[in-house]
C-alpha positions as a LaTeX table, in Angstrom:
\begin{tabular}{lrrr}
\hline
Residue & $x$ (\AA) & $y$ (\AA) & $z$ (\AA) \\
\hline
Unk1 & 0.00 & 0.00 & 0.00 \\
Unk2 & 1.14 & 3.65 & $-0.38$ \\
Unk3 & 1.31 & 3.99 & 3.40 \\
Unk4 & 3.53 & 0.93 & 3.78 \\
Unk5 & 5.78 & 2.11 & 0.93 \\
Unk6 & 6.12 & 5.55 & 2.56 \\
Unk7 & 6.98 & 4.03 & 5.93 \\
Unk8 & 9.55 & 1.73 & 4.31 \\
Unk9 & 11.16 & 4.68 & 2.54 \\
Unk10 & 11.33 & 6.67 & 5.76 \\
Unk11 & 12.85 & 3.72 & 7.60 \\
Unk12 & 15.53 & 3.26 & 4.90 \\
Unk13 & 16.35 & 6.98 & 4.98 \\
Unk14 & 16.74 & 6.87 & 8.77 \\
Unk15 & 18.92 & 3.76 & 8.50 \\
Unk16 & 21.19 & 5.40 & 5.90 \\
Unk17 & 21.54 & 8.46 & 8.10 \\
Unk18 & 22.40 & 6.37 & 11.17 \\
Unk19 & 25.02 & 4.36 & 9.20 \\
Unk20 & 26.60 & 7.47 & 7.72 \\
Unk21 & 25.66 & 6.51 & 4.16 \\
Unk22 & 24.45 & 10.01 & 3.30 \\
Unk23 & 28.06 & 11.26 & 3.56 \\
Unk24 & 30.20 & 8.11 & 3.22 \\
Unk25 & 33.96 & 8.06 & 3.62 \\
Unk26 & 35.27 & 4.63 & 2.69 \\
Unk27 & 37.31 & 2.52 & 0.31 \\
Unk28 & 36.69 & $-1.23$ & $-0.05$ \\
Unk29 & 38.81 & $-3.76$ & $-1.94$ \\
Unk30 & 37.89 & $-7.44$ & $-2.46$ \\
Unk31 & 40.65 & $-9.84$ & $-3.51$ \\
Unk32 & 41.33 & $-13.53$ & $-3.94$ \\
Unk33 & 45.03 & $-14.04$ & $-3.48$ \\
Unk34 & 46.75 & $-11.62$ & $-5.88$ \\
Unk35 & 43.61 & $-11.15$ & $-7.99$ \\
Unk36 & 41.46 & $-8.08$ & $-7.42$ \\
Unk37 & 37.76 & $-8.93$ & $-7.66$ \\
Unk38 & 36.10 & $-5.60$ & $-6.85$ \\
Unk39 & 36.93 & $-2.05$ & $-5.80$ \\
Unk40 & 34.45 & 0.44 & $-4.35$ \\
Unk41 & 35.12 & 4.07 & $-3.46$ \\
Unk42 & 32.62 & 6.53 & $-1.92$ \\
Unk43 & 33.60 & 9.92 & $-0.52$ \\
Unk44 & 31.21 & 12.73 & 0.38 \\
Unk45 & 28.17 & 11.37 & $-1.47$ \\
Unk46 & 26.69 & 7.91 & $-2.14$ \\
Unk47 & 28.39 & 6.32 & $-5.14$ \\
Unk48 & 26.60 & 4.15 & $-7.72$ \\
Unk49 & 26.77 & 0.40 & $-7.34$ \\
Unk50 & 29.98 & $-1.19$ & $-8.59$ \\
Unk51 & 30.17 & $-4.56$ & $-10.34$ \\
Unk52 & 32.84 & $-6.70$ & $-11.94$ \\
Unk53 & 33.28 & $-10.10$ & $-13.57$ \\
Unk54 & 36.32 & $-12.31$ & $-13.02$ \\
Unk55 & 37.00 & $-15.41$ & $-15.16$ \\
Unk56 & 37.46 & $-18.54$ & $-13.09$ \\
Unk57 & 40.67 & $-19.29$ & $-15.03$ \\
Unk58 & 42.34 & $-16.18$ & $-13.63$ \\
Unk59 & 42.10 & $-17.50$ & $-10.06$ \\
Unk60 & 44.60 & $-19.85$ & $-8.45$ \\
Unk61 & 43.98 & $-23.60$ & $-8.14$ \\
Unk62 & 42.26 & $-23.98$ & $-5.75$ \\
Unk63 & 41.03 & $-20.39$ & $-5.44$ \\
Unk64 & 42.10 & $-18.46$ & $-2.37$ \\
Unk65 & 39.42 & $-17.22$ & 0.03 \\
Unk66 & 37.88 & $-13.84$ & $-0.72$ \\
Unk67 & 39.45 & $-11.14$ & 1.47 \\
Unk68 & 37.87 & $-7.74$ & 2.12 \\
Unk69 & 39.97 & $-4.72$ & 3.11 \\
Unk70 & 38.37 & $-1.43$ & 4.13 \\
Unk71 & 40.06 & 1.91 & 4.81 \\
Unk72 & 39.33 & 3.77 & 8.08 \\
Unk73 & 36.18 & 5.87 & 7.71 \\
Unk74 & 32.43 & 5.50 & 8.00 \\
Unk75 & 29.63 & 4.06 & 5.88 \\
Unk76 & 28.34 & 0.64 & 4.94 \\
Unk77 & 28.92 & $-1.64$ & 1.95 \\
Unk78 & 26.83 & $-4.67$ & 0.96 \\
Unk79 & 28.51 & $-7.22$ & $-1.30$ \\
Unk80 & 26.87 & $-9.97$ & $-3.36$ \\
Unk81 & 28.92 & $-12.68$ & $-5.09$ \\
Unk82 & 27.61 & $-15.20$ & $-7.64$ \\
Unk83 & 29.00 & $-17.95$ & $-9.86$ \\
Unk84 & 27.99 & $-18.50$ & $-13.49$ \\
Unk85 & 28.77 & $-21.98$ & $-14.79$ \\
Unk86 & 30.00 & $-22.02$ & $-18.39$ \\
Unk87 & 31.28 & $-25.37$ & $-19.74$ \\
Unk88 & 34.66 & $-25.19$ & $-21.51$ \\
Unk89 & 33.03 & $-26.65$ & $-24.61$ \\
Unk90 & 29.58 & $-27.61$ & $-25.80$ \\
Unk91 & 28.66 & $-30.99$ & $-24.25$ \\
Unk92 & 28.33 & $-32.99$ & $-27.48$ \\
Unk93 & 29.28 & $-36.35$ & $-25.95$ \\
Unk94 & 26.62 & $-36.40$ & $-23.24$ \\
Unk95 & 24.71 & $-34.38$ & $-20.68$ \\
Unk96 & 26.38 & $-32.48$ & $-17.82$ \\
Unk97 & 25.02 & $-33.58$ & $-14.42$ \\
Unk98 & 25.52 & $-31.39$ & $-11.34$ \\
Unk99 & 22.49 & $-32.43$ & $-9.33$ \\
Unk100 & 19.92 & $-32.06$ & $-12.14$ \\
Unk101 & 19.68 & $-34.31$ & $-15.20$ \\
Unk102 & 18.46 & $-32.55$ & $-18.37$ \\
Unk103 & 17.49 & $-34.19$ & $-21.66$ \\
Unk104 & 16.43 & $-32.45$ & $-24.87$ \\
Unk105 & 15.09 & $-33.74$ & $-28.17$ \\
Unk106 & 13.75 & $-32.17$ & $-31.38$ \\
Unk107 & 11.00 & $-34.15$ & $-33.13$ \\
Unk108 & 8.61 & $-33.69$ & $-36.01$ \\
Unk109 & 5.14 & $-32.25$ & $-35.34$ \\
Unk110 & 2.23 & $-34.03$ & $-36.99$ \\
Unk111 & $-1.08$ & $-32.51$ & $-38.14$ \\
Unk112 & $-2.62$ & $-32.97$ & $-34.69$ \\
Unk113 & 0.22 & $-31.07$ & $-32.97$ \\
Unk114 & 1.89 & $-34.15$ & $-31.45$ \\
Unk115 & 5.61 & $-34.90$ & $-31.47$ \\
Unk116 & 6.19 & $-38.03$ & $-33.55$ \\
Unk117 & 9.06 & $-40.07$ & $-34.89$ \\
Unk118 & 12.72 & $-40.27$ & $-33.90$ \\
Unk119 & 14.88 & $-37.27$ & $-32.93$ \\
Unk120 & 15.68 & $-34.99$ & $-35.86$ \\
Unk121 & 19.12 & $-34.07$ & $-37.10$ \\
Unk122 & 17.79 & $-32.63$ & $-40.37$ \\
Unk123 & 14.56 & $-30.75$ & $-41.06$ \\
Unk124 & 13.00 & $-29.20$ & $-44.14$ \\
Unk125 & 12.66 & $-25.45$ & $-44.46$ \\
Unk126 & 9.26 & $-24.29$ & $-43.22$ \\
Unk127 & 8.48 & $-27.45$ & $-41.26$ \\
Unk128 & 7.22 & $-27.33$ & $-37.69$ \\
Unk129 & 8.99 & $-29.26$ & $-34.95$ \\
Unk130 & 8.45 & $-29.78$ & $-31.23$ \\
Unk131 & 11.32 & $-29.36$ & $-28.80$ \\
Unk132 & 10.86 & $-31.51$ & $-25.69$ \\
Unk133 & 12.96 & $-31.05$ & $-22.55$ \\
Unk134 & 13.01 & $-33.25$ & $-19.46$ \\
Unk135 & 14.41 & $-32.29$ & $-16.06$ \\
Unk136 & 15.01 & $-35.06$ & $-13.54$ \\
Unk137 & 15.87 & $-34.38$ & $-9.91$ \\
Unk138 & 16.47 & $-37.08$ & $-7.28$ \\
Unk139 & 15.40 & $-34.76$ & $-4.46$ \\
Unk140 & 12.96 & $-31.94$ & $-3.81$ \\
Unk141 & 14.73 & $-28.67$ & $-4.67$ \\
Unk142 & 13.84 & $-25.00$ & $-4.41$ \\
Unk143 & 12.66 & $-23.00$ & $-7.40$ \\
Unk144 & 14.34 & $-24.06$ & $-10.66$ \\
Unk145 & 14.88 & $-21.97$ & $-13.78$ \\
Unk146 & 15.00 & $-23.85$ & $-17.09$ \\
Unk147 & 16.37 & $-22.07$ & $-20.16$ \\
Unk148 & 16.74 & $-23.34$ & $-23.71$ \\
Unk149 & 18.62 & $-21.37$ & $-26.35$ \\
Unk150 & 17.05 & $-22.20$ & $-29.71$ \\
Unk151 & 19.15 & $-23.45$ & $-32.62$ \\
Unk152 & 19.88 & $-20.64$ & $-35.08$ \\
Unk153 & 17.78 & $-22.09$ & $-37.90$ \\
Unk154 & 14.69 & $-22.55$ & $-35.73$ \\
Unk155 & 12.25 & $-19.91$ & $-34.56$ \\
Unk156 & 10.16 & $-20.58$ & $-31.43$ \\
Unk157 & 6.42 & $-20.00$ & $-31.62$ \\
Unk158 & 4.99 & $-17.85$ & $-28.83$ \\
Unk159 & 1.56 & $-19.29$ & $-28.07$ \\
Unk160 & 0.44 & $-16.06$ & $-26.40$ \\
Unk161 & 1.10 & $-14.13$ & $-29.62$ \\
Unk162 & 0.19 & $-16.73$ & $-32.22$ \\
Unk163 & $-3.02$ & $-17.68$ & $-30.39$ \\
Unk164 & $-2.12$ & $-21.35$ & $-30.85$ \\
Unk165 & $-0.56$ & $-23.39$ & $-28.05$ \\
Unk166 & $-0.02$ & $-26.47$ & $-30.24$ \\
Unk167 & 3.13 & $-28.25$ & $-29.14$ \\
Unk168 & 3.47 & $-26.23$ & $-25.92$ \\
Unk169 & 2.99 & $-28.19$ & $-22.72$ \\
Unk170 & 4.27 & $-28.77$ & $-19.20$ \\
Unk171 & 3.92 & $-31.99$ & $-17.22$ \\
Unk172 & 2.30 & $-32.04$ & $-13.80$ \\
Unk173 & 2.39 & $-35.62$ & $-12.59$ \\
Unk174 & $-1.38$ & $-35.46$ & $-12.36$ \\
Unk175 & $-2.11$ & $-38.36$ & $-14.67$ \\
Unk176 & $-5.69$ & $-38.05$ & $-15.86$ \\
Unk177 & $-6.76$ & $-35.70$ & $-13.07$ \\
Unk178 & $-7.75$ & $-32.15$ & $-13.85$ \\
Unk179 & $-5.03$ & $-29.49$ & $-13.56$ \\
Unk180 & $-4.89$ & $-26.54$ & $-11.19$ \\
Unk181 & $-6.18$ & $-28.22$ & $-8.07$ \\
Unk182 & $-3.97$ & $-27.54$ & $-5.07$ \\
Unk183 & $-2.39$ & $-30.99$ & $-5.33$ \\
Unk184 & $-2.06$ & $-30.91$ & $-9.11$ \\
Unk185 & $-0.16$ & $-27.95$ & $-10.56$ \\
Unk186 & 2.13 & $-27.87$ & $-13.63$ \\
Unk187 & 5.75 & $-28.37$ & $-12.68$ \\
Unk188 & 6.83 & $-25.33$ & $-14.71$ \\
Unk189 & 3.92 & $-22.90$ & $-14.60$ \\
Unk190 & 5.54 & $-19.72$ & $-15.94$ \\
Unk191 & 7.22 & $-19.52$ & $-19.35$ \\
Unk192 & 8.68 & $-16.77$ & $-21.51$ \\
Unk193 & 9.35 & $-16.99$ & $-25.26$ \\
Unk194 & 11.99 & $-14.78$ & $-26.86$ \\
Unk195 & 13.40 & $-14.90$ & $-30.41$ \\
Unk196 & 16.53 & $-16.74$ & $-29.27$ \\
Unk197 & 15.39 & $-18.69$ & $-26.21$ \\
Unk198 & 12.51 & $-20.15$ & $-24.23$ \\
Unk199 & 12.62 & $-20.15$ & $-20.43$ \\
Unk200 & 10.48 & $-21.56$ & $-17.63$ \\
Unk201 & 10.29 & $-21.10$ & $-13.89$ \\
Unk202 & 9.06 & $-23.84$ & $-11.58$ \\
Unk203 & 6.89 & $-23.53$ & $-8.51$ \\
Unk204 & 8.61 & $-22.62$ & $-5.23$ \\
Unk205 & 9.56 & $-26.30$ & $-4.89$ \\
Unk206 & 10.33 & $-28.71$ & $-7.72$ \\
Unk207 & 9.53 & $-32.15$ & $-6.40$ \\
Unk208 & 11.69 & $-35.21$ & $-6.94$ \\
Unk209 & 10.96 & $-36.93$ & $-10.22$ \\
Unk210 & 10.94 & $-36.19$ & $-13.93$ \\
Unk211 & 9.31 & $-33.06$ & $-15.32$ \\
Unk212 & 8.69 & $-32.34$ & $-19.00$ \\
Unk213 & 8.10 & $-29.16$ & $-21.02$ \\
Unk214 & 7.80 & $-28.64$ & $-24.76$ \\
Unk215 & 7.36 & $-25.88$ & $-27.30$ \\
Unk216 & 6.77 & $-25.53$ & $-31.03$ \\
Unk217 & 9.39 & $-24.11$ & $-33.40$ \\
Unk218 & 9.54 & $-23.49$ & $-37.14$ \\
Unk219 & 12.55 & $-24.17$ & $-39.39$ \\
Unk220 & 13.00 & $-20.64$ & $-40.74$ \\
Unk221 & 16.57 & $-20.45$ & $-42.07$ \\
Unk222 & 18.62 & $-22.83$ & $-44.23$ \\
Unk223 & 22.01 & $-23.93$ & $-42.98$ \\
Unk224 & 23.90 & $-26.03$ & $-40.45$ \\
Unk225 & 23.27 & $-24.94$ & $-36.88$ \\
Unk226 & 24.40 & $-25.93$ & $-33.41$ \\
Unk227 & 21.64 & $-27.16$ & $-31.10$ \\
Unk228 & 22.69 & $-25.57$ & $-27.79$ \\
Unk229 & 22.17 & $-27.48$ & $-24.54$ \\
Unk230 & 19.15 & $-26.73$ & $-22.39$ \\
Unk231 & 20.17 & $-25.57$ & $-18.90$ \\
Unk232 & 18.38 & $-26.00$ & $-15.58$ \\
Unk233 & 19.61 & $-24.64$ & $-12.25$ \\
Unk234 & 18.32 & $-24.02$ & $-8.74$ \\
Unk235 & 17.85 & $-20.28$ & $-8.24$ \\
Unk236 & 19.22 & $-20.17$ & $-4.69$ \\
Unk237 & 21.96 & $-22.75$ & $-5.41$ \\
Unk238 & 23.20 & $-22.08$ & $-8.97$ \\
Unk239 & 25.88 & $-24.73$ & $-8.55$ \\
Unk240 & 23.07 & $-27.34$ & $-8.61$ \\
Unk241 & 22.46 & $-27.54$ & $-12.34$ \\
Unk242 & 22.30 & $-29.67$ & $-15.43$ \\
Unk243 & 22.98 & $-29.29$ & $-19.15$ \\
Unk244 & 21.52 & $-31.46$ & $-21.87$ \\
Unk245 & 23.64 & $-32.89$ & $-24.66$ \\
Unk246 & 24.31 & $-30.45$ & $-27.50$ \\
Unk247 & 24.10 & $-31.36$ & $-31.15$ \\
Unk248 & 23.77 & $-30.13$ & $-34.72$ \\
Unk249 & 20.73 & $-29.73$ & $-36.96$ \\
Unk250 & 20.57 & $-29.11$ & $-40.72$ \\
Unk251 & 17.78 & $-27.02$ & $-42.24$ \\
Unk252 & 17.53 & $-27.58$ & $-45.98$ \\
Unk253 & 15.22 & $-27.43$ & $-48.99$ \\
Unk254 & 12.82 & $-24.97$ & $-50.58$ \\
Unk255 & 9.13 & $-24.29$ & $-50.10$ \\
Unk256 & 7.55 & $-27.59$ & $-48.95$ \\
Unk257 & 4.12 & $-26.35$ & $-50.06$ \\
Unk258 & 5.14 & $-25.68$ & $-53.66$ \\
Unk259 & 3.48 & $-27.90$ & $-56.35$ \\
Unk260 & 5.53 & $-30.99$ & $-57.05$ \\
Unk261 & 7.88 & $-30.32$ & $-54.15$ \\
Unk262 & 10.00 & $-33.28$ & $-53.08$ \\
Unk263 & 11.09 & $-33.88$ & $-49.48$ \\
Unk264 & 14.05 & $-31.66$ & $-48.65$ \\
Unk265 & 15.51 & $-34.14$ & $-46.18$ \\
Unk266 & 15.33 & $-37.93$ & $-45.89$ \\
Unk267 & 12.83 & $-39.75$ & $-43.73$ \\
Unk268 & 14.20 & $-39.56$ & $-40.15$ \\
Unk269 & 13.31 & $-43.22$ & $-39.70$ \\
Unk270 & 15.78 & $-44.13$ & $-42.49$ \\
Unk271 & 18.94 & $-43.95$ & $-40.42$ \\
Unk272 & 21.34 & $-44.75$ & $-43.27$ \\
Unk273 & 19.83 & $-42.05$ & $-45.49$ \\
Unk274 & 20.04 & $-39.48$ & $-42.68$ \\
Unk275 & 23.71 & $-40.29$ & $-42.03$ \\
Unk276 & 24.50 & $-39.97$ & $-45.75$ \\
Unk277 & 22.59 & $-36.66$ & $-45.96$ \\
Unk278 & 24.45 & $-35.24$ & $-42.98$ \\
Unk279 & 27.78 & $-36.33$ & $-44.44$ \\
Unk280 & 27.00 & $-34.30$ & $-47.57$ \\
Unk281 & 26.80 & $-31.23$ & $-45.34$ \\
Unk282 & 29.97 & $-32.08$ & $-43.42$ \\
Unk283 & 28.09 & $-33.08$ & $-40.27$ \\
Unk284 & 28.75 & $-36.21$ & $-38.22$ \\
Unk285 & 25.64 & $-37.90$ & $-36.90$ \\
Unk286 & 25.11 & $-37.87$ & $-33.15$ \\
Unk287 & 26.21 & $-41.00$ & $-31.30$ \\
Unk288 & 22.94 & $-41.20$ & $-29.37$ \\
Unk289 & 19.54 & $-40.50$ & $-30.90$ \\
Unk290 & 16.86 & $-41.88$ & $-28.65$ \\
Unk291 & 13.86 & $-40.01$ & $-27.27$ \\
Unk292 & 14.01 & $-39.27$ & $-23.53$ \\
Unk293 & 12.02 & $-41.66$ & $-21.37$ \\
Unk294 & 8.37 & $-40.71$ & $-20.82$ \\
Unk295 & 8.20 & $-38.60$ & $-24.00$ \\
Unk296 & 4.96 & $-39.22$ & $-25.93$ \\
Unk297 & 5.77 & $-41.79$ & $-28.58$ \\
Unk298 & 9.25 & $-42.38$ & $-27.12$ \\
\hline
\end{tabular}
């Protein structure tokens, strides 16, 4: 309410005055061994927030503890530190497991909007596909964020804009029971679709088990594209995470709706033809091409 907001503002102003933050006089330096992580200087007036990024490779092995040094003076500094996990290379030989197991597969969408057939490594220009992602956790964990960067040749379909939620879904573990009862909520209720990625946020607790989401995408650009790994992590414990296996997808062909058009890519069920087609484009077929467990039709 406006009254509560006004009282909170007054309380913060009184706190800043009591801590000397209205006229600070301080210098703070954060280091790890010989590496400087952050410097903050404020004299006479509050300074804007300072931030910095330090590559993990620049730290010693193992990293030294973070040490804070502050010059004599008055004022208060609040420091927040976070880690961002970036694999040294795209995980093409298998998923990365750090407490969460993530699987991702791209499959053809049929006329009814269902994902059918084996995983795709080649798709015709203009065809619709369904990207299915599974997150498996052995334990109950706090809120999880799931993010999938879309392959360059694919364009995700935003159901809220297109007015068609075909191919978009989220599992709930409810079986045949109706959704949105207190005991039966979708595992990942909130989603956001951007041109380059699709992201989801779970409920406050993601229960132990396997949870599935999917979205529709359209093959919009010809070429050979990397299929980036999907990434899931616990918001309050970012070190608890998982990455799906990365891969490559080829988008080829002309207008599939043109009269007399022939299939741009081989039947995905014809494994030998797919391998030969990929070889023509300088792409090595993935070692593993099986649908994740519990996927419809898998």
